[in-house]
Structure formats: structure tokens, C-alpha cells
Coordinates of C-alpha atoms in Angstrom, one line a residue:
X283 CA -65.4 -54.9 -4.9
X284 CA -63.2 -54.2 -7.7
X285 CA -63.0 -50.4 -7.5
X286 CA -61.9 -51.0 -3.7
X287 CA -59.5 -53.6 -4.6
X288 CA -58.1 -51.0 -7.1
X289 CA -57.9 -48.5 -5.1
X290 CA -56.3 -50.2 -2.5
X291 CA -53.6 -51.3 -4.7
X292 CA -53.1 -47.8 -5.8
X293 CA -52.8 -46.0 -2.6
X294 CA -50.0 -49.0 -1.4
X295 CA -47.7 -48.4 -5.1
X296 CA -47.8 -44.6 -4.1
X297 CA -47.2 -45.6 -0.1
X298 CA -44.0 -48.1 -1.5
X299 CA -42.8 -45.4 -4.0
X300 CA -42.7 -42.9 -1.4
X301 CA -40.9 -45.0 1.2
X302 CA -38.1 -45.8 -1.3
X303 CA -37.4 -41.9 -2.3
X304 CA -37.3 -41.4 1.6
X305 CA -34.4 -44.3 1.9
X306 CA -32.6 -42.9 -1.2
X307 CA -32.8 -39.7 0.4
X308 CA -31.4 -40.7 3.9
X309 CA -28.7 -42.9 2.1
X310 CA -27.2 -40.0 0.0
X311 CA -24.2 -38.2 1.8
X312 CA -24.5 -35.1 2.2
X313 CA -22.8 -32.4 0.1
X314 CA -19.7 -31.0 1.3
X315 CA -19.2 -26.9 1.3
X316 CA -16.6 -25.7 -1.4
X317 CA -14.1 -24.4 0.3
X318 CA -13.8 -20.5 0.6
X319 CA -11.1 -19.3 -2.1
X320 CA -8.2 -17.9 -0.3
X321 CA -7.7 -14.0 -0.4
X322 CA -4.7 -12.9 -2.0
X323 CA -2.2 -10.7 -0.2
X324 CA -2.2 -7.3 -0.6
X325 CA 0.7 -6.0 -2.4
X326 CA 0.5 -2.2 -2.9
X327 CA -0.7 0.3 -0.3
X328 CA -1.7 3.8 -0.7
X329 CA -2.7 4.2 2.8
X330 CA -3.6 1.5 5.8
X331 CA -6.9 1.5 7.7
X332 CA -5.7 1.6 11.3
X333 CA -6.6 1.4 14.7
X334 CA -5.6 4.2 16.3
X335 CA -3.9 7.5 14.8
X336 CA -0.6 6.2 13.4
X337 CA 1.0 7.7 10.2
X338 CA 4.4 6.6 8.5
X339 CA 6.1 9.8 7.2
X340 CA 8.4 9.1 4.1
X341 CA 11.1 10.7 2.2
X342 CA 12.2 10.0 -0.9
X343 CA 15.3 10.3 -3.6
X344 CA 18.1 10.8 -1.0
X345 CA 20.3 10.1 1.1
X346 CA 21.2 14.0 0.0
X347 CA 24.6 15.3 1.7
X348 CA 23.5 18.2 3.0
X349 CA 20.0 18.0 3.9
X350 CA 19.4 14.2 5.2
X351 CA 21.9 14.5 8.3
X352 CA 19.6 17.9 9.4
X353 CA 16.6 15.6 8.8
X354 CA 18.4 13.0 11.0
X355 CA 19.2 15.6 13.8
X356 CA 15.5 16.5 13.9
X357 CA 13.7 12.9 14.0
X358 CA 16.1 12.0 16.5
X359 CA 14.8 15.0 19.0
X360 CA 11.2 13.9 18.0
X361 CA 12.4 10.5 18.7
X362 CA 10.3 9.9 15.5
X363 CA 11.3 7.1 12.9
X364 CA 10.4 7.5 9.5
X365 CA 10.7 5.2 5.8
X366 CA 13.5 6.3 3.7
X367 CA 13.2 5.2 -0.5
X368 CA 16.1 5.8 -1.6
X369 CA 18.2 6.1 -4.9
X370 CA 20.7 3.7 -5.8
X371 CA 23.4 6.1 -6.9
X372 CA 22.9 8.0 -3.7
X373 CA 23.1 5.4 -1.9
X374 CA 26.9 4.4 -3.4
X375 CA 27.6 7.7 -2.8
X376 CA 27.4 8.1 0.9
X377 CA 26.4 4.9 2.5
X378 CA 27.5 6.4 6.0
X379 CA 23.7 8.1 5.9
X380 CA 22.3 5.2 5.1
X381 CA 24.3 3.7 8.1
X382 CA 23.3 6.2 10.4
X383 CA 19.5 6.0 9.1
X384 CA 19.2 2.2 9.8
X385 CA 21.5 2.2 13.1
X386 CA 19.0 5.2 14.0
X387 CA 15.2 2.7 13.5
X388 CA 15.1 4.2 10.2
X389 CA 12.9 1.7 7.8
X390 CA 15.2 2.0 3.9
X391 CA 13.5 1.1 1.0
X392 CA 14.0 0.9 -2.4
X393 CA 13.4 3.5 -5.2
X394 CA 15.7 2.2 -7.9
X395 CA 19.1 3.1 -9.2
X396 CA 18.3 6.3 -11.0
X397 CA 14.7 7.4 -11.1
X398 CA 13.6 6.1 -14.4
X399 CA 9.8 5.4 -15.3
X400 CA 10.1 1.7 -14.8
X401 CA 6.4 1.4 -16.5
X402 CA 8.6 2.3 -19.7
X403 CA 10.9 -0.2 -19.3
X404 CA 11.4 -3.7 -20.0
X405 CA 11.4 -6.3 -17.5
X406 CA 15.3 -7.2 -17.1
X407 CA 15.5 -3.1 -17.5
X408 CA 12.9 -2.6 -13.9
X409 CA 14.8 -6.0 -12.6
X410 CA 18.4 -4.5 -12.7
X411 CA 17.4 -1.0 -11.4
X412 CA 16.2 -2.8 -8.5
X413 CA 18.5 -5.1 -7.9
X414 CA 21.6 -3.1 -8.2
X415 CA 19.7 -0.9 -5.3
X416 CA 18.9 -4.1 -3.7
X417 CA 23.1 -4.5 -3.3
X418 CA 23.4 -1.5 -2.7
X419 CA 21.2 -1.0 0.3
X420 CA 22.9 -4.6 1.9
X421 CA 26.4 -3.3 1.3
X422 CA 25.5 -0.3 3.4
X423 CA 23.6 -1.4 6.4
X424 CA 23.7 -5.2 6.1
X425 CA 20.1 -5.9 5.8
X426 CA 18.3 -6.0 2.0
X427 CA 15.1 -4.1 1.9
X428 CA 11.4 -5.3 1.8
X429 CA 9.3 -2.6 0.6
X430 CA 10.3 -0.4 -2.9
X431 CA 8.5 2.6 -4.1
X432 CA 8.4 3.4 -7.9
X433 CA 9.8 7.0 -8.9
X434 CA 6.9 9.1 -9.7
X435 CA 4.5 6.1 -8.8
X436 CA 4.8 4.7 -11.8
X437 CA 4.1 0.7 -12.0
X438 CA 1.7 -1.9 -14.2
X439 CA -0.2 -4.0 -12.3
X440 CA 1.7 -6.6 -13.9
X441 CA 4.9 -5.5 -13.1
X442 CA 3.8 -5.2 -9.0
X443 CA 2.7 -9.1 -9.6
X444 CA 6.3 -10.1 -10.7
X445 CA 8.4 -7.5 -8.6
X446 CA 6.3 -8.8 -5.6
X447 CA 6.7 -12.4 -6.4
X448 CA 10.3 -12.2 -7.3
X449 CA 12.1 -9.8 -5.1
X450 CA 9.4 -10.2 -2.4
X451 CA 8.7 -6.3 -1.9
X452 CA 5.5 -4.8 -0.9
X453 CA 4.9 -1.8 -3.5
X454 CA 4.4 1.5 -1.4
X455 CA 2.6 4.7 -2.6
X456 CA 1.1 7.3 -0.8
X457 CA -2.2 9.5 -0.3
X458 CA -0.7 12.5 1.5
X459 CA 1.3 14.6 -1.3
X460 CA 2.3 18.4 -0.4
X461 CA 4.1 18.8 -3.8
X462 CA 7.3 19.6 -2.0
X463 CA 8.9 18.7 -5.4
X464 CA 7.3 22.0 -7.0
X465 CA 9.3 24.0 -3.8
X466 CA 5.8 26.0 -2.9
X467 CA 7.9 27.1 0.3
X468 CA 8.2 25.1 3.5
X469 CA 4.8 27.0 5.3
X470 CA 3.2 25.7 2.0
X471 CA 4.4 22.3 2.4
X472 CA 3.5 22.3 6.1
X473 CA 0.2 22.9 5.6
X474 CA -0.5 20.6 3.4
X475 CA 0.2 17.6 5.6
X476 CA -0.9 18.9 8.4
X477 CA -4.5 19.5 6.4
X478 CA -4.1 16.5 4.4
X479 CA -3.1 13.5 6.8
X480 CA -5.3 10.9 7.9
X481 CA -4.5 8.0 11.0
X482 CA -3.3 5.5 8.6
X483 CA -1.7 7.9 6.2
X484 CA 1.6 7.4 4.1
X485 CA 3.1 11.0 3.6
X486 CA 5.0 11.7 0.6
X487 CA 8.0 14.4 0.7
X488 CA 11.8 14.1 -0.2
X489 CA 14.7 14.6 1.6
X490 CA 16.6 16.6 -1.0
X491 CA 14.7 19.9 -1.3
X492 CA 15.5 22.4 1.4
X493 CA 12.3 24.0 2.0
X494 CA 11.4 20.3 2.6
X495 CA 13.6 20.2 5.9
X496 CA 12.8 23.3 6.7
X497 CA 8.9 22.7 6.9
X498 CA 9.5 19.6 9.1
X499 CA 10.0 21.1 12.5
X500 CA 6.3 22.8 12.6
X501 CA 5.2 19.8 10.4
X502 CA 6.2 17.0 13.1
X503 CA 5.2 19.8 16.1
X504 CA 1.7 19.8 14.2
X505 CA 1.2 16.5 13.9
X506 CA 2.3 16.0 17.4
X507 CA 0.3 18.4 18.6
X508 CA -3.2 16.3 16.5
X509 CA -2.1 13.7 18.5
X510 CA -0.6 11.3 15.7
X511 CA 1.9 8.9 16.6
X512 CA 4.9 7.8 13.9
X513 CA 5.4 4.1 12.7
X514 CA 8.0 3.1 10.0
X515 CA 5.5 1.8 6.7
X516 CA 6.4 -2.1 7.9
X517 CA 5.0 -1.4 11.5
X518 CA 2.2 0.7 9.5
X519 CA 1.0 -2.5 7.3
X520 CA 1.2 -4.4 10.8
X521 CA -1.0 -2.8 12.2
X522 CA -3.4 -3.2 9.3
X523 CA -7.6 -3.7 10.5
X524 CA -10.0 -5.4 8.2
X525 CA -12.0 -2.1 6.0
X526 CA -15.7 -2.9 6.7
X527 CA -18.1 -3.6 3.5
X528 CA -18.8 -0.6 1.6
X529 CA -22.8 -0.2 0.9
X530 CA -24.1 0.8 -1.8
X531 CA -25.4 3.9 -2.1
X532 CA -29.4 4.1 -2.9
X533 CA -30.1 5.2 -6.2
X534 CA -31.8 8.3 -6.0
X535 CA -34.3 9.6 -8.6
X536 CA -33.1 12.0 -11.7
X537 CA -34.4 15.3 -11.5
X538 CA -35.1 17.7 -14.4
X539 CA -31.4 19.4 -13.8
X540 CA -29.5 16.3 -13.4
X541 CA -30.7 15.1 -16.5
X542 CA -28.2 14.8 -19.4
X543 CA -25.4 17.0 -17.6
X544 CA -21.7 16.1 -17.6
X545 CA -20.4 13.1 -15.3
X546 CA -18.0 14.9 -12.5
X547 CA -14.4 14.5 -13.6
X548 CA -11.5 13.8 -10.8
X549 CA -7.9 13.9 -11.4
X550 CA -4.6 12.5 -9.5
X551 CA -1.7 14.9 -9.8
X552 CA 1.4 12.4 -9.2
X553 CA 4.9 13.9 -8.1
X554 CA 7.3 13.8 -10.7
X555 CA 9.9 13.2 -8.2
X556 CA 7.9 10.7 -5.9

């Protein structure tokens, strides 16, 4: 009789204890999802992953006397609009291009007062090359600019951060570079773009070299003719798609031959006069 009358009281202490976790359980609220941290915005692009096969053509260092009004002449028969960077000094030196190149659909942006390599310099150094441009670019077509491009590409991660934040540009480099700079001859220079350009691509020449201008005519025909459509860099970004995950490749095993030989080397070449 005892036994059962322990038992008894045993199996109703785990029955109660039990009940109670299940209440405590039920009572509890339930825990709230972090939320997601936001992304943060993009500031430089290289190139845009598109939709579609749009490309922004730009040209940098002018406006140049000579050679940007041909360059004019020619986008306007394409009815093509490009993205001009463009040098301060130029710029106080014949703002009736820079005019014409906005009144035109032209996008103008900014690629400081003199070329310097603003990764050299000091902050209030980068902050008046800009904003003298800044001015400079206003006084000339009445509308600052949004995007800038750094002369020869050359920028800290920092000092996109601050320049971003401060003058509100959107840092612009390219992935499509025919080293016009080097004057290979304009069939060279054609080529190049013609091999090298992407939908989505920023193109990289300069509207001051004359082999430049004179590659453009079978360049734009070219690029017609692949069936790419031209976008200033703004109406570029806009267009911008979400890049789908990357996966990561599957290790594969080391052979014999693979063991201990040299890691693959890559190397940028960037334009001295980008």
C-alpha cells in the first residue's frame, strides 16, 4: 500500500511540474526578429549590371577647343548622349562647350581643377579641386554636377566615403579602357571597345587626343551595329538590376602538377590620363 501510494504521489509532482513549464511556456511572448540591417548605397561603379544592352560612353579631360565641337557634331548625327568629366580650368576656359554639351543631353561631371592625384593629397587639398570645378560647372550651364571621376582613378576608400557624403557625388570609374591616352592610332582604339564593351559598360576615352575623335565614327557605327543602345552614366545607374549571389566554386582536388606552383598573378593597367 505504501509503494502505490508513493508512486502515485510521484507520477502527480512530475504531472504538476509539467503542467506549469507548459503555462510558462504559453505565457512567454514570443521573440521578435532583429531587423535586417539596412544595405548601404553604392557609391562607386566600375560598370552596372543591366537589363538590356545599354552602355554610357565617357570622355574625359576636356572641353578641348578643337576636338570636343567635332565630337559634338558626331553624337548629335548618332543622336547619341554621352558623360563628359571634365577639367576645371577647361572648363573656365570655354564654358560655351560646356553650354552646348548640357543644352545638347550631355551628362557633365566632375574631374577636378587640374588633374592632380587626389589620393596624394590632403583633404581641404581633394575638397578645393572639387569645389572650384563644382562652380565652375554651375557658372557654365546652371546645374552643379552629381557624379565626379578621379584623374587617373585614383581615390581611398576613405576619401569616396567623405566626397560622397559631403558633396553628394557618386564616384565613377570604368571597365572599358582602349588606352587612347597612349595614341595607339584611332583603328587601335576602335577595336578595343568594340572587343572590350559589355551591356552595362562604362567606356573610358578623352576628348582631347585626336586619334580619339577620329576612332569614334566606326566606334559608335560598331557599337550600333552590336545592337547597343547609349545612356548618359546617371540613366546607366538607373537602370541598375540586383547581381545574383555568386556560388562558390567546388574545391577541386590538387594534382601532382598543381602542387606547390606559383598562384596566377593579374594586373590593372590604369590611364594616366583617366
Amino acid at each position: 500500500m505504501l509503494v502505490s501510494r508513493l508512486w502515485l504521489f510521484s507520477a502527480f509532482t512530475l504531472f504538476a511540474v509539467a503542467l506549469l513549464r507548459a503555462q510558462d511556456t504559453a505565457s512567454s511572448p514570443p521573440e521578435r526578429a532583429k531587423p535586417a540591417t539596412p544595405a548601404e548605397p553604392r557609391i562607386t561603379f566600375s560598370s552596372v549590371n543591366v537589363d538590356g544592352p545599354y552602355i554610357a560612353m565617357t570622355f574625359d579631360d576636356g572641353p578641348s577647343a578643337k576636338l570636343t565641337p567635332k565630337l559634338l557634331d558626331l553624337l548629335a548625327a548618332h543622336h547619341i548622349k554621352v558623360t563628359f568629366f571634365v577639367i576645371g580650368e577647361n572648363v573656365v576656359q570655354y564654358p560655351e562647350l560646356l553650354r552646348r554639351a548640357a543644352r545638347e543631353g550631355h551628362e557633365i561631371g566632375n574631374h577636378s581643377w587640374s588633374h592632380p592625384y587626389l589620393a596624394k593629397m590632403s583633404d581641404e587639398g581633394v575638397r578645393q579641386q572639387l569645389q572650384k570645378t563644382d562652380d565652375a560647372i554651375k557658372n557654365a550651364t546652371g546645374a552643379r554636377p552629381m557624379l565626379m571621376r578621379p584623374p587617373y582613378g585614383s581615390l581611398t576608400a576613405r576619401q569616396k566615403k567623405w566626397i560622397h557624403d559631403e558633396f553628394g557625388y557618386q564616384i565613377i570609374l570604368w571597365d572599358v579602357d582602349p588606352l587612347d591616352w597612349k595614341r595607339p592610332g584611332p583603328t587601335v582604339v576602335c577595336n578595343r571597345i568594340v572587343k572590350e564593351t559589355r551591356p552595362g559598360s562604362i567606356v573610358l576615352s578623352h576628348d582631347i587626343h585626336p586619334g580619339t575623335i577620329e576612332a569614334m565614327p566606326s566606334t559608335l557605327d560598331q557599337l550600333e551595329a552590336k545592337g547597343f543602345k547609349f545612356v548618359t552614366v546617371s540613366e546607366l545607374i538607373r537602370m541598375a538590376r540586383p547581381e545574383a549571389p555568386k556560388t562558390a566554386p567546388k574545391e577541386r582536388a590538387a594534382t601532382p602538377a598543381a602542387i606547390g606552383s606559383p598562384a596566377p598573378t593579374s594586373t590593372i593597367t590604369a590611364s594616366p590620363n583617366g
